[in-house]
mmCIF file of C-alpha atoms in Angstrom:
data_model
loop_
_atom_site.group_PDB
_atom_site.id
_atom_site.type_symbol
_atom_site.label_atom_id
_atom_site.label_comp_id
_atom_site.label_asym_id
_atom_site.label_seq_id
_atom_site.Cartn_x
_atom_site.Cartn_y
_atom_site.Cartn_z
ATOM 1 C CA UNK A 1 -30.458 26.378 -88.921
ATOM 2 C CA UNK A 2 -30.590 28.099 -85.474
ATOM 3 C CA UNK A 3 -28.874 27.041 -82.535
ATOM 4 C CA UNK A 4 -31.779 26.162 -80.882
ATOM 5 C CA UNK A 5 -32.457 22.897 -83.467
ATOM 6 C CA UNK A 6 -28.559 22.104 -83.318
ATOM 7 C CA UNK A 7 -28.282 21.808 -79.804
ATOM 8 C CA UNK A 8 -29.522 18.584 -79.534
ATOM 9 C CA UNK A 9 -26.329 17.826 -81.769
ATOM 10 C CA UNK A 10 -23.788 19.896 -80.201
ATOM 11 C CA UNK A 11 -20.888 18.235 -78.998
ATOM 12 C CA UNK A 12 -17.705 19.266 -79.087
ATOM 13 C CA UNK A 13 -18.744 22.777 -79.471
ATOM 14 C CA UNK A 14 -19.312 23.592 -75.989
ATOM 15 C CA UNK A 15 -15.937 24.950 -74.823
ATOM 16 C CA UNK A 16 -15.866 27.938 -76.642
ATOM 17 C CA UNK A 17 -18.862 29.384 -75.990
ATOM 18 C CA UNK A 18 -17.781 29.368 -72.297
ATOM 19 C CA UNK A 19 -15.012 32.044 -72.916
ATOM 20 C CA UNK A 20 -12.286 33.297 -75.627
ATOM 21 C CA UNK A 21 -9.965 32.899 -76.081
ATOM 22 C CA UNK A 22 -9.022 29.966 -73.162
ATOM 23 C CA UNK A 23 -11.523 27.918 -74.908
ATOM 24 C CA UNK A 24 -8.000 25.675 -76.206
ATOM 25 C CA UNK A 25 -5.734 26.381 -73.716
ATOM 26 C CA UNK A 26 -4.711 22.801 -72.821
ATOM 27 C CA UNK A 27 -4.509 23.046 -68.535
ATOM 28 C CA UNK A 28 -2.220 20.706 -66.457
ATOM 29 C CA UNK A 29 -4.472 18.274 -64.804
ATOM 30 C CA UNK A 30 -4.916 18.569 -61.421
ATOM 31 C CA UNK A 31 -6.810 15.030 -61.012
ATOM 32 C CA UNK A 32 -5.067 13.646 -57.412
ATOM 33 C CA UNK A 33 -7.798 11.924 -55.311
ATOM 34 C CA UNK A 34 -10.608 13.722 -54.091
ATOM 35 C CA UNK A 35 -14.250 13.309 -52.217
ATOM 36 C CA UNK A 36 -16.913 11.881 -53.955
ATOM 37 C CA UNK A 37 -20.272 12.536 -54.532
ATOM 38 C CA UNK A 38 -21.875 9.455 -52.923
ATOM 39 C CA UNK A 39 -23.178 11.066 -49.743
ATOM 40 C CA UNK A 40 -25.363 14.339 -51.646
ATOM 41 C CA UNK A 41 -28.484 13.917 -52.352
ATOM 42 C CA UNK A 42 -28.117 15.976 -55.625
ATOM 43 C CA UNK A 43 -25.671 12.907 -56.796
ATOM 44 C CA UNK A 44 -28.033 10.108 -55.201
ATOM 45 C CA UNK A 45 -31.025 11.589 -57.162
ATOM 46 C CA UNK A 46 -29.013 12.296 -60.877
ATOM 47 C CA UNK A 47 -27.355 8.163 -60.214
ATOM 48 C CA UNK A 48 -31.367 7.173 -59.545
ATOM 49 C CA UNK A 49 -32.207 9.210 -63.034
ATOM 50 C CA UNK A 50 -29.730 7.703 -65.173
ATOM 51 C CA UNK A 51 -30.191 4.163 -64.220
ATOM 52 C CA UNK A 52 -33.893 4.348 -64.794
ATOM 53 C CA UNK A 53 -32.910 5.625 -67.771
ATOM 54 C CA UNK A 54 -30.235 3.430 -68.859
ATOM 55 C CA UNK A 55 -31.525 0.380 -67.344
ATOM 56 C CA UNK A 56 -33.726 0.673 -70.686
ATOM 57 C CA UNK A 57 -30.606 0.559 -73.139
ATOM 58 C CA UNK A 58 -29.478 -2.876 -71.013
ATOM 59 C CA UNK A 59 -27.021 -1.199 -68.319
ATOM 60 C CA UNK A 60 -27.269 -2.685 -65.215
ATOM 61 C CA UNK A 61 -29.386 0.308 -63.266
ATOM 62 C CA UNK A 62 -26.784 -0.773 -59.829
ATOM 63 C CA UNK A 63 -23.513 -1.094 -61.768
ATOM 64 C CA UNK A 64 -24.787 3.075 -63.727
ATOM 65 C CA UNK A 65 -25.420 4.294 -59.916
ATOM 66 C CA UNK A 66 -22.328 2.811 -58.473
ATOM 67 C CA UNK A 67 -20.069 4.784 -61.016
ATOM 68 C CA UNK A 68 -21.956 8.158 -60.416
ATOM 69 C CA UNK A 69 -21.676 8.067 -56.741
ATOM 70 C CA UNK A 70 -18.340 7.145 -56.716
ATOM 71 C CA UNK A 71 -16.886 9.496 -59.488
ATOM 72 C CA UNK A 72 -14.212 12.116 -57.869
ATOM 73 C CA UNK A 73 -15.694 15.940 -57.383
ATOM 74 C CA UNK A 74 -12.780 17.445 -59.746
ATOM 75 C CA UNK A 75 -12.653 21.805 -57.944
ATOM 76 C CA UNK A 76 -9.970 22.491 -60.712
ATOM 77 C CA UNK A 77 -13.009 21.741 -63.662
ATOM 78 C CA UNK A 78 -14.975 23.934 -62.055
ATOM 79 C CA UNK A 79 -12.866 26.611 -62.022
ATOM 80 C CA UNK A 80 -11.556 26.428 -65.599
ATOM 81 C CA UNK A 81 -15.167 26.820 -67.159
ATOM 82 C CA UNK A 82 -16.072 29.679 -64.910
ATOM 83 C CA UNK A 83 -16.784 32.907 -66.601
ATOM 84 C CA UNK A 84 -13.685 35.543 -66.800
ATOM 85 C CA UNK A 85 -14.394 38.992 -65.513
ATOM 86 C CA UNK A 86 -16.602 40.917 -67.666
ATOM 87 C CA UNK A 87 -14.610 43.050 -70.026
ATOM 88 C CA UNK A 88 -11.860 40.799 -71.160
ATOM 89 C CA UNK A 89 -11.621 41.735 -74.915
ATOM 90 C CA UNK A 90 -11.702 39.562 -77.823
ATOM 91 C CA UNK A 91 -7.747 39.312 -79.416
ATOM 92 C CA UNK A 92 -7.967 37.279 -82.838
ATOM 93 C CA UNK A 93 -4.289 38.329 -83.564
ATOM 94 C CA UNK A 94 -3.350 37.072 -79.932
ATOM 95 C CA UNK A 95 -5.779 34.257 -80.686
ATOM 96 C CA UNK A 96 -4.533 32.601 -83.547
ATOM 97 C CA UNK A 97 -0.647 33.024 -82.405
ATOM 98 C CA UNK A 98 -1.362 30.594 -80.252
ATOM 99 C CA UNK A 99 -2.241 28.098 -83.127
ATOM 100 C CA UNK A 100 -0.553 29.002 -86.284
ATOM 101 C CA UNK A 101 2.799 28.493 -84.837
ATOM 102 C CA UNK A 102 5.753 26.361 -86.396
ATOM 103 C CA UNK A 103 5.454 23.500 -83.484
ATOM 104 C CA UNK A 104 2.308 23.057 -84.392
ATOM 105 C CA UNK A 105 2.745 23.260 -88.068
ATOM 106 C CA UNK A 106 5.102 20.866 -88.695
ATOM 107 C CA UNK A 107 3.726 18.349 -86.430
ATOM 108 C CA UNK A 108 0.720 18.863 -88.725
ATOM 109 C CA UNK A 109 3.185 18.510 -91.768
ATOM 110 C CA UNK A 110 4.274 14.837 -89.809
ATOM 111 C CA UNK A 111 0.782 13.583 -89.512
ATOM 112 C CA UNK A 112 -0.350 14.649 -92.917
ATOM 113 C CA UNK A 113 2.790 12.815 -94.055
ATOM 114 C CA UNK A 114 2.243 9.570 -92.209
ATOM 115 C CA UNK A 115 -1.517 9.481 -92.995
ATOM 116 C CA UNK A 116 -1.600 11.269 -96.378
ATOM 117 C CA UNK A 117 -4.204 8.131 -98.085
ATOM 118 C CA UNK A 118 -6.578 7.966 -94.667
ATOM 119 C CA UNK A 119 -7.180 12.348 -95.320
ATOM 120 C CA UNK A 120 -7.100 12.043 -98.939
ATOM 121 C CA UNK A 121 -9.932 9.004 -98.443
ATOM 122 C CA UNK A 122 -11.962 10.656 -96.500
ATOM 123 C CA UNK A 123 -12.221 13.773 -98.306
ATOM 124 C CA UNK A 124 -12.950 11.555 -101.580
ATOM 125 C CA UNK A 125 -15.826 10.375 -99.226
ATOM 126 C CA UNK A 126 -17.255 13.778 -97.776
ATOM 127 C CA UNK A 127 -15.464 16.443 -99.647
ATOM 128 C CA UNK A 128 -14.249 17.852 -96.443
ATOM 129 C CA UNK A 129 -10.816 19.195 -97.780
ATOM 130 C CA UNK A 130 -7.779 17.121 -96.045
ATOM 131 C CA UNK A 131 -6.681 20.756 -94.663
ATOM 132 C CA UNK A 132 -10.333 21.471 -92.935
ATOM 133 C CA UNK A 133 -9.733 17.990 -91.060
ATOM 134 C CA UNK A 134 -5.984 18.655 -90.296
ATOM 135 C CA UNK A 135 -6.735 22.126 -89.243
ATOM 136 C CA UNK A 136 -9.539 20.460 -86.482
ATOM 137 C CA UNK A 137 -7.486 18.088 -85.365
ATOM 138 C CA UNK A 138 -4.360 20.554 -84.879
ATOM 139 C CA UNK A 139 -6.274 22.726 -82.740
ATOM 140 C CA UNK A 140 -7.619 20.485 -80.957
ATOM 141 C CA UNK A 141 -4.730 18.435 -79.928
ATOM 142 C CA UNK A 142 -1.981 19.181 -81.536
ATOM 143 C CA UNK A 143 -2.229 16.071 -83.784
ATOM 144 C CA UNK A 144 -2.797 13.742 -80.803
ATOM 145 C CA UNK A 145 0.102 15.393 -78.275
ATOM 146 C CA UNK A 146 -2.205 17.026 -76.067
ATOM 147 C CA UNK A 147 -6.037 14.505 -75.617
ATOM 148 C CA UNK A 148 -6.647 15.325 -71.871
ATOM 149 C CA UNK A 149 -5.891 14.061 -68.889
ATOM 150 C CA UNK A 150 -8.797 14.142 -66.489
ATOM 151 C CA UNK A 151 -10.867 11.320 -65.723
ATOM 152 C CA UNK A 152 -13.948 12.037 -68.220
ATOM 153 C CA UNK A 153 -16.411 9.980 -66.057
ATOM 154 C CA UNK A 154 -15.316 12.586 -62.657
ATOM 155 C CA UNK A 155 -15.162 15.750 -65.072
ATOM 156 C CA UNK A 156 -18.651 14.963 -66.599
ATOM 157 C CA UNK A 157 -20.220 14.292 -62.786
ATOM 158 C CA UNK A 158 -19.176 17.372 -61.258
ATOM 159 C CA UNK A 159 -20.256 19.343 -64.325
ATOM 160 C CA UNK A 160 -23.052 18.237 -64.292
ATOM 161 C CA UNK A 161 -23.572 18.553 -60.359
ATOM 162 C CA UNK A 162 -21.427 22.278 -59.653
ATOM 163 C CA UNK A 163 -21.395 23.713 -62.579
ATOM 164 C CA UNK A 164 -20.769 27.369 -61.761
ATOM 165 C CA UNK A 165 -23.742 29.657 -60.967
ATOM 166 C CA UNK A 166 -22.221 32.317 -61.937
ATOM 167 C CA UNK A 167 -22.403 30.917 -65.638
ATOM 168 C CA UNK A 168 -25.662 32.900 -66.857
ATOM 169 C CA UNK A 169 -26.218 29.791 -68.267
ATOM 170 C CA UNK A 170 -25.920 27.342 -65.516
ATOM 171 C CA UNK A 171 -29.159 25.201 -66.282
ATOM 172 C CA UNK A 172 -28.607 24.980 -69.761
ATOM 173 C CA UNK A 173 -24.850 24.023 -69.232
ATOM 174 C CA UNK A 174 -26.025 21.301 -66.665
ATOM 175 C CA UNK A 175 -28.579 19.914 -68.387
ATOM 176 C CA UNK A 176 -26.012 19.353 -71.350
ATOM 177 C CA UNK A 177 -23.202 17.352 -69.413
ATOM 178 C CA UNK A 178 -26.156 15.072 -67.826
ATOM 179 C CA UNK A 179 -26.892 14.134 -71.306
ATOM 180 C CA UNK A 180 -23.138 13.492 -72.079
ATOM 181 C CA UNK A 181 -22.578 11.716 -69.020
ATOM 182 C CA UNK A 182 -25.553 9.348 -70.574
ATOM 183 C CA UNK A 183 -24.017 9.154 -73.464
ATOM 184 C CA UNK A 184 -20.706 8.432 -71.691
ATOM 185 C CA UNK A 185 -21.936 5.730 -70.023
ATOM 186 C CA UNK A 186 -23.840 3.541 -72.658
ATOM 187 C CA UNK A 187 -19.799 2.703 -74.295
ATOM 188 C CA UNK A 188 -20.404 0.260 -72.050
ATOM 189 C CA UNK A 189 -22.442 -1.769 -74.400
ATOM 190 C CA UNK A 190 -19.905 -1.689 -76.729
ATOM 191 C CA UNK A 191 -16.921 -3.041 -74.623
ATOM 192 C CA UNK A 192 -15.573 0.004 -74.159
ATOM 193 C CA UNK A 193 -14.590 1.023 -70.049
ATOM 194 C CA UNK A 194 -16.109 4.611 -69.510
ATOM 195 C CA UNK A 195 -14.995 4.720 -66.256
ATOM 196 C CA UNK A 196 -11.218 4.527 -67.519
ATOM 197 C CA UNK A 197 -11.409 7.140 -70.567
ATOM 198 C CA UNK A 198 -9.594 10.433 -69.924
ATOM 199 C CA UNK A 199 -9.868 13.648 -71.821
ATOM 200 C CA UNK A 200 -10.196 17.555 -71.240
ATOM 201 C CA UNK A 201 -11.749 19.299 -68.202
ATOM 202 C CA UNK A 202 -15.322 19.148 -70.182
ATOM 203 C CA UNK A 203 -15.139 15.263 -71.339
ATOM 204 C CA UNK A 204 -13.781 15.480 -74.531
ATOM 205 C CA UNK A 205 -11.842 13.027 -75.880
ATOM 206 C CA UNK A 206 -9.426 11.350 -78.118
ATOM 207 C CA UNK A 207 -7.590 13.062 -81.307
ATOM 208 C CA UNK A 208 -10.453 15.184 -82.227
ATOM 209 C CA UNK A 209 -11.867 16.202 -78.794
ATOM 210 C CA UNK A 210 -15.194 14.193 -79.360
ATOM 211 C CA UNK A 211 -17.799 14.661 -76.565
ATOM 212 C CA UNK A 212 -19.375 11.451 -75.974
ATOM 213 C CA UNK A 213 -22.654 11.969 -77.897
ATOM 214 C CA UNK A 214 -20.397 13.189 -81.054
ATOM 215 C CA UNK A 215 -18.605 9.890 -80.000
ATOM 216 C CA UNK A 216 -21.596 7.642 -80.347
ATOM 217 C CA UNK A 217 -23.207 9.536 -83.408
ATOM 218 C CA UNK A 218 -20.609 10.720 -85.998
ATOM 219 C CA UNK A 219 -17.359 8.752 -84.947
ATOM 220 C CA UNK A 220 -16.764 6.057 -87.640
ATOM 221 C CA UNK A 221 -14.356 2.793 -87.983
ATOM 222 C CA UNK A 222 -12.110 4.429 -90.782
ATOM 223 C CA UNK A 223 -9.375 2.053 -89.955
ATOM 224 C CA UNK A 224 -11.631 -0.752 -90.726
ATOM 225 C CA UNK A 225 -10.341 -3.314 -87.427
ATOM 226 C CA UNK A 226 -13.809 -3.351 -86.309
ATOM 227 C CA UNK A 227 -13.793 -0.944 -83.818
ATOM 228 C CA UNK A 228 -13.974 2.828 -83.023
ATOM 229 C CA UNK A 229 -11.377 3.834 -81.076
ATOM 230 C CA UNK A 230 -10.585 7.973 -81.443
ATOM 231 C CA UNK A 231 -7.937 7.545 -78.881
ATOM 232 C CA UNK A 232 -5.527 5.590 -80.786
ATOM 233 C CA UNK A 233 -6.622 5.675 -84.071
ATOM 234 C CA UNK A 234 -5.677 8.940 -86.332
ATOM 235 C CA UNK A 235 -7.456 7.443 -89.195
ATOM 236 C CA UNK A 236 -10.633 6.706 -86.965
ATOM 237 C CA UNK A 237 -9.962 10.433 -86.084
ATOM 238 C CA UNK A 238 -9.468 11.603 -89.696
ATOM 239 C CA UNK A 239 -12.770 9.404 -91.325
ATOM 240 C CA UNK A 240 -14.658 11.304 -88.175
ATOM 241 C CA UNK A 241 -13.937 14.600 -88.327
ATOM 242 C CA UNK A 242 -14.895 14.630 -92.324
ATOM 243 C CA UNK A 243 -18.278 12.559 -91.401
ATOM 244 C CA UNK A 244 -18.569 15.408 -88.546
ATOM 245 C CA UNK A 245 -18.390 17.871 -90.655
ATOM 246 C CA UNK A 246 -20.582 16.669 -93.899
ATOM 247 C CA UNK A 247 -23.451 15.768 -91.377
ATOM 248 C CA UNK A 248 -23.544 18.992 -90.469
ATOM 249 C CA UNK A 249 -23.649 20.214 -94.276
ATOM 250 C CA UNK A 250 -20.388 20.740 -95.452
ATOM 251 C CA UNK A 251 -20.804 21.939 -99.445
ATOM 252 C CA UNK A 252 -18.360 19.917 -101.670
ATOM 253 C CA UNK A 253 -16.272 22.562 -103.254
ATOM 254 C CA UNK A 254 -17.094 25.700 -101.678
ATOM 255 C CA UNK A 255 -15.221 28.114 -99.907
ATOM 256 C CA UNK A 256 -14.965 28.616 -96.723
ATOM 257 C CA UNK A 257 -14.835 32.285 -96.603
ATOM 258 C CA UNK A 258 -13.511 35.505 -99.450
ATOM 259 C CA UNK A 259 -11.590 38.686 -98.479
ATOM 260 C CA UNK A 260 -13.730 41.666 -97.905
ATOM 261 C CA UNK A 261 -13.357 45.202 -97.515
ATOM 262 C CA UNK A 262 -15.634 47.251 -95.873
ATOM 263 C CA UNK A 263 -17.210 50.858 -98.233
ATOM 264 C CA UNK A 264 -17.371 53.424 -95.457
ATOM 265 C CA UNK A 265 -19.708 55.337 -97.555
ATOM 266 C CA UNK A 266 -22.660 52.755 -97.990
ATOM 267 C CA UNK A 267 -21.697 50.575 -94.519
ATOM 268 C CA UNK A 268 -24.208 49.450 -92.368
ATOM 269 C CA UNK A 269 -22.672 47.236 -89.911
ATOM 270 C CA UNK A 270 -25.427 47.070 -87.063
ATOM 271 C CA UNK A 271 -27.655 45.503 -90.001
ATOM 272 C CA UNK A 272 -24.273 43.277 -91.308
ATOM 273 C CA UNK A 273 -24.076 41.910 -87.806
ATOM 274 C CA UNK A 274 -27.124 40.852 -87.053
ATOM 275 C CA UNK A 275 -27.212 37.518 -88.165
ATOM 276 C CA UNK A 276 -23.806 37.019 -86.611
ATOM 277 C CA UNK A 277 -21.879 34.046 -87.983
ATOM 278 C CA UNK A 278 -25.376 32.819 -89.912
ATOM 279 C CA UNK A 279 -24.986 33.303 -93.776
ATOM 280 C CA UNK A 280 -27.701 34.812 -94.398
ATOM 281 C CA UNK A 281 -27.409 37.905 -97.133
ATOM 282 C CA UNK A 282 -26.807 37.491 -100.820
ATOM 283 C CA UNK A 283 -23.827 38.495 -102.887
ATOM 284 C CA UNK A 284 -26.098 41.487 -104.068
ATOM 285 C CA UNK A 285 -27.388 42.704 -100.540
ATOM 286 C CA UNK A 286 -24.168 42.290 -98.504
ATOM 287 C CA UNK A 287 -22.733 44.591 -101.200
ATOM 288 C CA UNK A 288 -25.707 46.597 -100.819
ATOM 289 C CA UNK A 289 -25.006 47.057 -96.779
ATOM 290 C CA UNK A 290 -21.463 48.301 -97.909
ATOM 291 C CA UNK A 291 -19.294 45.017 -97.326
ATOM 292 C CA UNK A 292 -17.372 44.349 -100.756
ATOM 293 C CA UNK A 293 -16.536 40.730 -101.498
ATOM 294 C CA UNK A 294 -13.436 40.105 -103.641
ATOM 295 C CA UNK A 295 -13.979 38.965 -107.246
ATOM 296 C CA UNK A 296 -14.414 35.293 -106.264
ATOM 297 C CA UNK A 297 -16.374 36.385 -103.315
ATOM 298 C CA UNK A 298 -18.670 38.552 -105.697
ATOM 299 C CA UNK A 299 -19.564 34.883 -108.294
ATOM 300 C CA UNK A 300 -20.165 33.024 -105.291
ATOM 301 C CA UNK A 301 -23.613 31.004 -105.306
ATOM 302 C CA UNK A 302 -24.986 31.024 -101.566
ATOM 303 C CA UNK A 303 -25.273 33.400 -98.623
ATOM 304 C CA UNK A 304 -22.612 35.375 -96.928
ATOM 305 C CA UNK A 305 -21.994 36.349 -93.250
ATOM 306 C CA UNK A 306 -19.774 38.802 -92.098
ATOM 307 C CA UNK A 307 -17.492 37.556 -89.577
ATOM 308 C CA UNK A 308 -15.749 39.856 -87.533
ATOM 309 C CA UNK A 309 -12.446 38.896 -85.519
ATOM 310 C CA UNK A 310 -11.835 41.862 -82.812
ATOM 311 C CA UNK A 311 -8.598 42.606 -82.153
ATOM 312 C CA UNK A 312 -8.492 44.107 -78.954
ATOM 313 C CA UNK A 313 -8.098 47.703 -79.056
ATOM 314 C CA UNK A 314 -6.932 47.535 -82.543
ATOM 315 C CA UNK A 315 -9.352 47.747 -85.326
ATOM 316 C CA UNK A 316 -11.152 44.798 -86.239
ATOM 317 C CA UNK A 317 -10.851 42.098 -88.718
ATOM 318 C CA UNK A 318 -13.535 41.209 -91.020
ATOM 319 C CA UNK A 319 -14.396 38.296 -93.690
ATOM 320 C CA UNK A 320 -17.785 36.904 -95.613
ATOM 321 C CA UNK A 321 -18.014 33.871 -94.192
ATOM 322 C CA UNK A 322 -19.832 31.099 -96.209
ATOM 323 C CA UNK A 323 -22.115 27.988 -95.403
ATOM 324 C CA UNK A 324 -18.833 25.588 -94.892
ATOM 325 C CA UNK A 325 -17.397 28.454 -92.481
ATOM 326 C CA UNK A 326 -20.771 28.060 -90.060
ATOM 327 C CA UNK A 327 -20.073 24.291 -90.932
ATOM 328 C CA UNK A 328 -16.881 24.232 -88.832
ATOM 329 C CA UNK A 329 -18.924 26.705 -86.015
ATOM 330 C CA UNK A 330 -21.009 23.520 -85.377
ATOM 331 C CA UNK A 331 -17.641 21.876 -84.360
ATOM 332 C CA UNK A 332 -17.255 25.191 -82.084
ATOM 333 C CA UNK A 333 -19.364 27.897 -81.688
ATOM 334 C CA UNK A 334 -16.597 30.134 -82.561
ATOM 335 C CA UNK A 335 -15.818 32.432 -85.299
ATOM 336 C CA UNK A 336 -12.088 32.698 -83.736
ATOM 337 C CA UNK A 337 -11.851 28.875 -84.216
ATOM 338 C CA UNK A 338 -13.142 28.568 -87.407
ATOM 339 C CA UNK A 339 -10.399 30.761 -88.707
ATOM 340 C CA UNK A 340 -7.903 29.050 -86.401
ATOM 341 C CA UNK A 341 -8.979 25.741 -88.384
ATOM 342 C CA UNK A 342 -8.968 27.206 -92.049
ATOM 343 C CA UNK A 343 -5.316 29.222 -91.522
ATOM 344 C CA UNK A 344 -3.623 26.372 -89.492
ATOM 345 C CA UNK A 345 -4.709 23.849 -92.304
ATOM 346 C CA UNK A 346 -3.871 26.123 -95.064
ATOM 347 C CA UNK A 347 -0.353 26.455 -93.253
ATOM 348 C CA UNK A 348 0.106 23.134 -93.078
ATOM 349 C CA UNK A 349 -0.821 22.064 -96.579
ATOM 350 C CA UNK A 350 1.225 24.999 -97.799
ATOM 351 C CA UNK A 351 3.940 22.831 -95.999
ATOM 352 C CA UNK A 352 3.274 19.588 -97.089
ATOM 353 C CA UNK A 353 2.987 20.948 -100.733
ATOM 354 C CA UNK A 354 6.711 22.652 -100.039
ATOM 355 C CA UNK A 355 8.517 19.249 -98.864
ATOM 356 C CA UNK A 356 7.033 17.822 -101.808
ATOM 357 C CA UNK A 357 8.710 19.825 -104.706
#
């Protein structure tokens, strides 16, 4: 599926495609009082949009352009999703230290511990392996320590109002928090405040860092009180993630990636990368191009990617990435945080699986 039908979809896979790897660095807030957008005419004209537009789904057109004009222009968001200076090198080993560390592994072993029946339900419902929804969730917020603590309504207005030109691209980027803000602002219909909700410097929120639209499409009332609440909930987090992930194809079963070792005899990596993170050559022809699979890599029924991790100035790191590794891509466009997921998960059901014996 190419990127171009997904994006539609895409919602909490925005920050890493801005820059790696400070896509999960978790900033302190800078969120004191500032000026707000109700004397620009860019801001009067984007308020006018959205409550012709949400006056159809019921929201009171003056009550939508009151909270636009009067959301806080928020510099320090501004700053954090400009672009670095070109030639800042990829560092998967630098990367994942920051993730597969023992804080954050055994507060993963805690909340697998404490909500060991709400994972092991909802991969019974999706197949998403308890680890793959650990793993998203420990990246994301370090099981619920770290949600964000910007105003979403303020970070979504100025991102959608100064995003950065020097983003190559800007229009793209601003066109997709206008939607979100939208999206933000219809929880009003269902009794949830969206002009109280915090979250990170790009409006994502709760345990698993849903953007709003993620929020009002996949999230899902695993706790069964009658409400969705991602915020407080880790079971509403848990049942979401897995219904995240299955909606966007997750294979019951399969692996997420195999070892692979690269023949420097028969190697044709221009060809190999291609594609990019898109499985898209069979067992037989990625062999063929000169990257070897490992024995369960070479029975395996689907196509193959190869993913490769750079490691700064040291050599690369390379594996054949399967359909359920671009699965957890469409939670972040980002081979890096894939991997982040799979190891920290693996880490943290080797754990689990250690306490218990």
């Amino acid at each position: 599926m190419s990127k171009k039908c997904l994006r539609p979809l895409l919602c909490c896979l925005f920050m890493a495609a801005l820059v790696l790897p400070q896509a999960h660095a978790k900033p302190k807030s800078s969120t004191k009082p500032t000026e707000t957008f109700q004397h620009r005419a860019d801001a009067q004209q984007l308020a006018e949009e959205l409550a012709q537009q949400l006056s159809a789904q019921g929201l009171d057109p003056k009550w939508v352009k009151n909270a636009v004009l009067k959301a806080h222009k928020l510099p320090v968001v501004v700053k954090l999703v400009t672009p670095p200076p070109t030639g800042v090198a990829k560092n998967w080993a630098l990367y994942r230290s920051r993730f597969i560390e023992p804080k954050r592994i055994q507060a993963g072993v805690r909340f697998w511990q404490a909500y060991a029946a709400d994972l092991a339900r909802a991969e019974a419902q999706t197949g998403v392996p308890a680890e793959i929804v650990a793993g998203v969730i420990g990246v994301e917020t370090i099981y619920g320590q770290h949600k964000g603590n910007f105003r979403v309504l303020d970070a979504l207005v100025t991102l959608s109002l100064d995003f950065p030109s020097s983003h190559p691209r800007q229009a793209e980027r601003q066109a997709f928090f206008k939607g979100e803000l939208a999206q933000l602002l219809t929880f009003k219909r269902h009794g949830v405040n969206p002009l109280t909700l915090k979250g990170s410097y790009a409006g994502a929120m709760g345990w698993p860092q849903f953007m709003p639209s993620s929020w009002n499409r996949f999230a899902v009332d695993f706790d069964d009180d009658g409400r969705i609440d991602l915020l407080n909930s880790p079971a509403d987090a848990i049942g979401s993630v897995a219904h995240y992930l299955k909606a966007f194809g997750w294979q019951t079963g399969m692996p997420t990636h195999y070892e692979v070792r690269l023949d420097p005899a028969t190697l044709q990596l221009d060809d190999l990368m291609v594609p990019d993170i898109l499985p898209t050559f069979s067992v037989a022809n990625f062999m063929a191009k000169g990257a070897i699979p490992d024995a369960a890599g070479m029975a395996h029924n689907g196509p193959l990617a190869l993913i490769e991790l750079q490691n700064g100035s040291s050599p690369a790191s390379y594996v054949a990435g399967t359909e359920n590794f671009y699965v957890i891509t469409r939670y972040n466009w980002s081979s890096y945080y894939a991997m982040a997921v799979i190891e920290l998960g693996r880490a943290v059901a080797h754990e689990v699986g250690a306490h218990a014996r």
